[in-house]
Amino acid sequence: MMKGSIIPLFVAIPLAGAFLTSFIGKKIEKLPDGLGLFTSFILFVLSLSAVRLYNIHGILTYSVGGWRPPVGIGMVLDGLTAFMLVTVNFVAFCIVIYSINYMKKFTSKWKFYTLFFLMLAGMNGVIITGDIFNLFVFLEIASVASYALVAFGTERHELEAAFKYAVMGTVGSLFILLGIAFLYGYTSTLNMADMGNILATNGINNIVLMVSVLFLMGFGLKAALVPFHAWLPDAHPSAPAPISAMLSGVLIKSLGIYAICRIFYNVIGINPVMSSMLMFLGTLSMVIGGLLALRQWDLKRLLAYSSISQVGYIILGIGLGTPLGILGGLFHLFNHSVFKSLLFLNSGAIEYSTGTRDLREMGGLAQRMPVTSTTGFVGAMSIAGIPPFSGFWSKLIIIIAAVQAGRYGYAFLAVLVTILTLAMYMKVIKYAFLGNLQEKWNKVKEIPFFMKLSMGILAFVCLVVGLVAGMAFLTGMDQTFIHRASETLLEGTRYAGIVLKEIK
Amino acid sequence: MNLGNELFKFDALANFVGIFITLFSLLIVIYSFGFMRQRKGMFQYYIYIILTLLASLGVVFSNNLILLIVFWGFLGLLLYLLIGFGQKERTPSTAKKAFIIIGGTDALMLLGLAFIWKIAGSLTMDKISIALNTKVAIWTYLCLAAGAFAKAGAMPFHTWVPDTAEDAPTPVTAFLPASLDKLLGIYFLARITLDIFQMNGAMNTLLMGLGSFTIIAAVMMALVQHDLKRLLGYHAVSQVGYMVLGIGTGNPIGIAGGLFHMLNNTIYKSCLFLGGGAVEKRTGTTDLDKLGGFAKIMPVTFVTFLIASLAISGVPPFNGFVSKWMVYQGIIDTSKDGSYLWILWLVAAMFGSALTLASFMKLVHAVFLGQRSKEQKAPSDNRKETSSSMLIPTVTLASLCVIFGVFAYQIPLKLFIFPSLKMTDTVFYGIWSPGLATGLIIVGIVVGIIIYLLGTVAKTRETEIFVGGEIVKEHPEMRLSGTEFYNTIKEMGFLRTIYRLAEKKVFDIYDIGKTITSGFNKVLGTLHNGVLPTYLAWCLLGMIILFFILLR
Amino acid sequence: MIIYLLCLVLFCCGIYCILRKRNIIKIIVGIIISEYAVNLFFILTAYRVGGRAPIFSSEAEILNMVDPLPHALVLTSIVIGLATTALLVAIAMRIYEKYGTFDITKIRELKG
């Protein structure tokens, strides 16, 4: 029990942070920043130590309130969890650094931090919980916080986007709850490991298939898979830039993709039909998101559509179900978290300095904002899959995996979308940073220090991950950290046995 | 397992290409000292050049396909950054276009790489040998070849080359599209064609067809250009055709010819671009209508330019002739398998060569001969040769043109080409001894001069004014700029339509892609109409479809 | 069985309301309706034929009781639903301030 006691901290700390910020942050002006930075830093360090703990001890569990699962609520730390925790908390940490300067233009920073940490608590909760209803609760905490954050600016577009997002998100949650109800009725348990065990012995039947459709729709909506994606291009651009980064960077992944992975691999158990369903949806999102992104002139909206497209890659990789595919999918998940956050922060930096998001009004900003343009360039190259940046490797792995699995058509489409991605980011760079500086931007200033720092860290990670991945790729990649995460998924429903053994 | 051997290898072909990559980089750096002086960001510029050199060497020496593609993709990025140093209005668009075409084909190469892993189970190049007998293998070859084609600038991925030539700084054009990218593209094509795949007849025919088409189409486009650098850019495309043709023949002499032509083309094409750059630096324009009469002002540049022009046109005794000759022999050699297509290829190659000569006649006339245009009748202090740092590279390259032509067999072929192909010797059809021929040519020229001198004594014939074989119609300034040459070609019925379509960029793969995607975009854009119930309806519809599929 | 069907009917009513009504308040009501339909269904999974309330007493040994868990869960989900509804209504009010309409088809500045 001692070993696992780190696990609930991932929920407790951000909740405490949210509470403290709202309680005392109102009165002291600088406090929310300091508190936010402190909390998110601790979370980041904890997530790293969780990886270490997992590497030493293997799967760890924690029983909430001392009630042993499957009766009580269990929390599990395994490879996938550790991986997701690092991703989420790292990005959150960078975003908090960025917000110190950026959020100055909004009043009441403490509200922002409160909602932010609530959302973070929800995401961490979704990741570490081992109980399916608990997962739903945390998912709703994160979602509701994110609806509120999208509306944070309370202007026309923010409100419209938040409303659409909230309605669609709620409908998605409804279907998830319905699915949970069916599953509970069928298995009489809520513990995911236990459920997985029972489902594995009973085999696949129509109820399970129906539930999987409900989950696919519900979590697919959270992950913004086409055709459930329509809220994303409204919601993500409307939020303040740090929140856009958080939403696109990690929220759709922890709420959508992580949940899909966990439920389809470890609870229901993947079968060929579902696998091809996932691949189809992934490819569809990839292509449609890519095509739509290309026609946007609003920078953040372009980035949002591109998120849909990149999520498609991740789902394609995961849907392949082969070790290489899952590895590629998860690696791309991490990379996308990093570079999409970077790009959204970048767009925020441009908006911060110039006050516009329209690409046609920009131009030549590289001359005035060298740090922004350099980091933006790194992010764009990374997402476009140009070696040696990180995105190249994950796309390479996904394409190789698709070919290995004999899915030539999907591999070809993945390649085509790579070209589309390149084209759309070349468009961004050309219109935003290159060309002649317009007169009205002559007095544009570079952004403040903390924003630069945060973007610098993310850009650095893009490059370093690319180089490290390259080395790992050329020398053999059995021992990497993501590999452990993909092993968790590959164990499939045997996960249940391992977790339950650990509990008893 | 020794990782070093897995990742890198130093065989004769790689060494040969590597040596020349280094040489060209050095020349370009020297040239840039003169050309790029007084511009901003020069520190970055030289960093990029050095990185380009390193990445190119990486491509050449890597033995692992992934490593190769990493360097290859990185080169595309560097190309983009380097084109960005151009100062024209259109430079960002051009850089974007070049990068999208290159990056796009790089993505295709990734697919090819994935296929190779699937088929051969290894990515170490010297361990792979794939027979082109399955569909997948053919696709693999095409994917990889697309990358090589785009890099080298062969059709149909060529469209970035002329644009880049026009809008990028001249040293960059001479460095990447004209020399390094050619070397690397053809190097990779040779690698996959010779080492990785076992070619078959159909694929060879396809390569030869593409090569011939590239030669003719690009040179036809070059004929009607009005911009010095753009014209050279089209020639850069056209010459790739010979290399692809040579490699496509699949017999030793043809392949050796193709590789030799790659080397030669790099030499004279860089020389031409650098010479053109010298003119540009002096005048600030590359518009042929505004140039003229520079032979007197810049004699050294003129001579080097002339040598390079003759070399590219395949006039003996310069190097271009030897390699073209070898390619022709390779083509004739393919007649052994009983098909008659070789006649077509041979005609295309020779005709292309003639057209090249014709277009260079126009170019040399427009830039160096003729009268100076009004705008360029500058004060006399302009009468200077360019700076020495810009002359050294051009002179070096021009002398290489001559040396590699006259001593073709002794130096380049024996030292570089034959070892790379593991050939000991080869049979030349016909009698061609460069040394002897040079002597004969010199004798011929002397005799010609004598006849000319004698001829001036004879009675002359009066006729309309004509130049370059065509009647001159309008000459308001009493000045022939040379750009009017071959305008009649543009007016010929069938060709007229083609030129017109080409001007609208109907044949540009980049624009085709743009049109297609924007079509999809419009449809998808109208679907996202902002009405919430519609979006919800999609969700439910999607779910119902999923139900149907899963619960069938 | 019939009660399950009624539950389904209620759910469909809610979905219909979300899809077909233009007024955003009605859409919110639709969401609430379908939410309750799902909650109802969840409660129904607890039902055992002839079961009694799951209350321990010393009088008699309990042989057949309904499953107590879903009740707890549904309470949680009702609370979540409440939070969502409150947020949605708050946003709807603000939208009315800005757009001057409740018609969802007229609130469509974000598109394409």
Tab-separated table of C-alpha atoms in Angstrom, chain C residues 4-111:
chain	number	residue	atom	x	y	z
C	4	TYR	CA	-37.238	-0.175	-20.373
C	5	LEU	CA	-39.055	0.772	-23.536
C	6	LEU	CA	-40.543	3.829	-21.859
C	7	CYS	CA	-37.070	4.750	-20.799
C	8	LEU	CA	-35.972	4.500	-24.415
C	9	VAL	CA	-38.929	6.620	-25.508
C	10	LEU	CA	-37.970	9.279	-22.986
C	11	PHE	CA	-34.419	9.215	-24.230
C	12	CYS	CA	-35.550	9.602	-27.820
C	13	CYS	CA	-37.769	12.525	-26.824
C	14	GLY	CA	-34.773	14.240	-25.341
C	15	ILE	CA	-32.620	13.604	-28.401
C	16	TYR	CA	-35.413	14.797	-30.680
C	17	CYS	CA	-35.664	17.942	-28.629
C	18	ILE	CA	-31.936	18.581	-28.915
C	19	LEU	CA	-31.933	18.000	-32.631
C	20	ARG	CA	-35.095	19.686	-33.756
C	21	LYS	CA	-35.670	22.616	-31.409
C	22	ARG	CA	-34.179	25.932	-32.345
C	23	ASN	CA	-34.488	27.638	-29.014
C	24	ILE	CA	-31.352	27.059	-26.996
C	25	ILE	CA	-33.279	26.843	-23.748
C	26	LYS	CA	-35.320	24.034	-25.255
C	27	ILE	CA	-32.112	22.347	-26.304
C	28	ILE	CA	-30.943	22.506	-22.714
C	29	VAL	CA	-34.241	21.019	-21.603
C	30	GLY	CA	-33.781	18.275	-24.149
C	31	ILE	CA	-30.400	17.496	-22.688
C	32	ILE	CA	-31.900	17.288	-19.220
C	33	ILE	CA	-34.644	14.968	-20.419
C	34	SER	CA	-32.299	12.532	-22.054
C	35	GLU	CA	-29.991	12.742	-19.070
C	36	TYR	CA	-32.794	11.645	-16.809
C	37	ALA	CA	-33.705	8.902	-19.199
C	38	VAL	CA	-30.192	7.537	-18.884
C	39	ASN	CA	-30.265	7.907	-15.123
C	40	LEU	CA	-33.546	6.071	-15.024
C	41	PHE	CA	-32.090	3.298	-17.087
C	42	PHE	CA	-29.131	3.075	-14.761
C	43	ILE	CA	-31.460	2.723	-11.798
C	44	LEU	CA	-33.360	0.023	-13.629
C	45	THR	CA	-30.250	-2.102	-13.950
C	46	ALA	CA	-30.348	-2.388	-10.162
C	47	TYR	CA	-33.769	-3.941	-10.157
C	48	ARG	CA	-34.123	-7.551	-9.102
C	49	VAL	CA	-37.406	-9.376	-9.382
C	50	GLY	CA	-38.971	-9.422	-5.968
C	51	GLY	CA	-36.021	-7.688	-4.424
C	52	ARG	CA	-36.339	-5.452	-1.437
C	53	ALA	CA	-34.559	-2.351	-0.339
C	54	PRO	CA	-30.936	-3.004	0.545
C	55	ILE	CA	-31.217	-2.073	4.175
C	56	PHE	CA	-29.615	-4.341	6.717
C	57	SER	CA	-31.698	-5.182	9.655
C	58	SER	CA	-31.301	-7.636	12.452
C	59	GLU	CA	-34.821	-9.007	12.024
C	60	ALA	CA	-34.500	-11.247	9.059
C	61	GLU	CA	-31.803	-12.452	6.782
C	62	ILE	CA	-31.984	-10.715	3.430
C	63	LEU	CA	-32.233	-13.174	0.609
C	64	ASN	CA	-33.085	-10.968	-2.330
C	65	MET	CA	-32.320	-7.289	-2.473
C	66	VAL	CA	-31.916	-4.765	-5.261
C	67	ASP	CA	-28.426	-3.689	-6.155
C	68	PRO	CA	-27.578	-0.627	-4.062
C	69	LEU	CA	-24.677	0.599	-6.157
C	70	PRO	CA	-26.502	2.247	-9.095
C	71	HIS	CA	-28.428	4.482	-6.729
C	72	ALA	CA	-25.207	5.929	-5.455
C	73	LEU	CA	-23.883	6.305	-8.951
C	74	VAL	CA	-27.012	7.958	-10.246
C	75	LEU	CA	-26.865	10.466	-7.411
C	76	THR	CA	-23.387	11.404	-8.578
C	77	SER	CA	-24.477	11.645	-12.168
C	78	ILE	CA	-27.439	13.835	-11.213
C	79	VAL	CA	-25.062	16.196	-9.485
C	80	ILE	CA	-22.837	16.286	-12.548
C	81	GLY	CA	-25.885	16.905	-14.698
C	82	LEU	CA	-26.828	19.762	-12.454
C	83	ALA	CA	-23.417	21.370	-12.840
C	84	THR	CA	-23.563	21.038	-16.597
C	85	THR	CA	-27.063	22.419	-16.767
C	86	ALA	CA	-26.165	25.381	-14.617
C	87	LEU	CA	-23.206	26.182	-16.801
C	88	LEU	CA	-25.253	25.790	-19.991
C	89	VAL	CA	-27.983	28.079	-18.731
C	90	ALA	CA	-25.438	30.654	-17.667
C	91	ILE	CA	-23.843	30.575	-21.111
C	92	ALA	CA	-27.282	30.762	-22.724
C	93	MET	CA	-28.053	33.908	-20.792
C	94	ARG	CA	-24.811	35.509	-21.833
C	95	ILE	CA	-25.457	34.490	-25.440
C	96	TYR	CA	-28.807	36.208	-25.286
C	97	GLU	CA	-27.093	39.349	-24.057
C	98	LYS	CA	-24.656	39.315	-26.943
C	99	TYR	CA	-26.700	37.946	-29.819
C	100	GLY	CA	-30.149	39.098	-28.774
C	101	THR	CA	-31.703	35.797	-29.784
C	102	PHE	CA	-32.254	32.290	-28.547
C	103	ASP	CA	-32.436	30.834	-32.031
C	104	ILE	CA	-29.534	28.424	-32.457
C	105	THR	CA	-29.634	28.643	-36.242
C	106	LYS	CA	-28.912	32.352	-35.987
C	107	ILE	CA	-25.974	31.894	-33.659
C	108	ARG	CA	-23.561	30.752	-36.306
C	109	GLU	CA	-20.720	33.169	-36.641
C	110	LEU	CA	-18.184	30.393	-36.316
C	111	LYS	CA	-18.283	28.225	-39.375
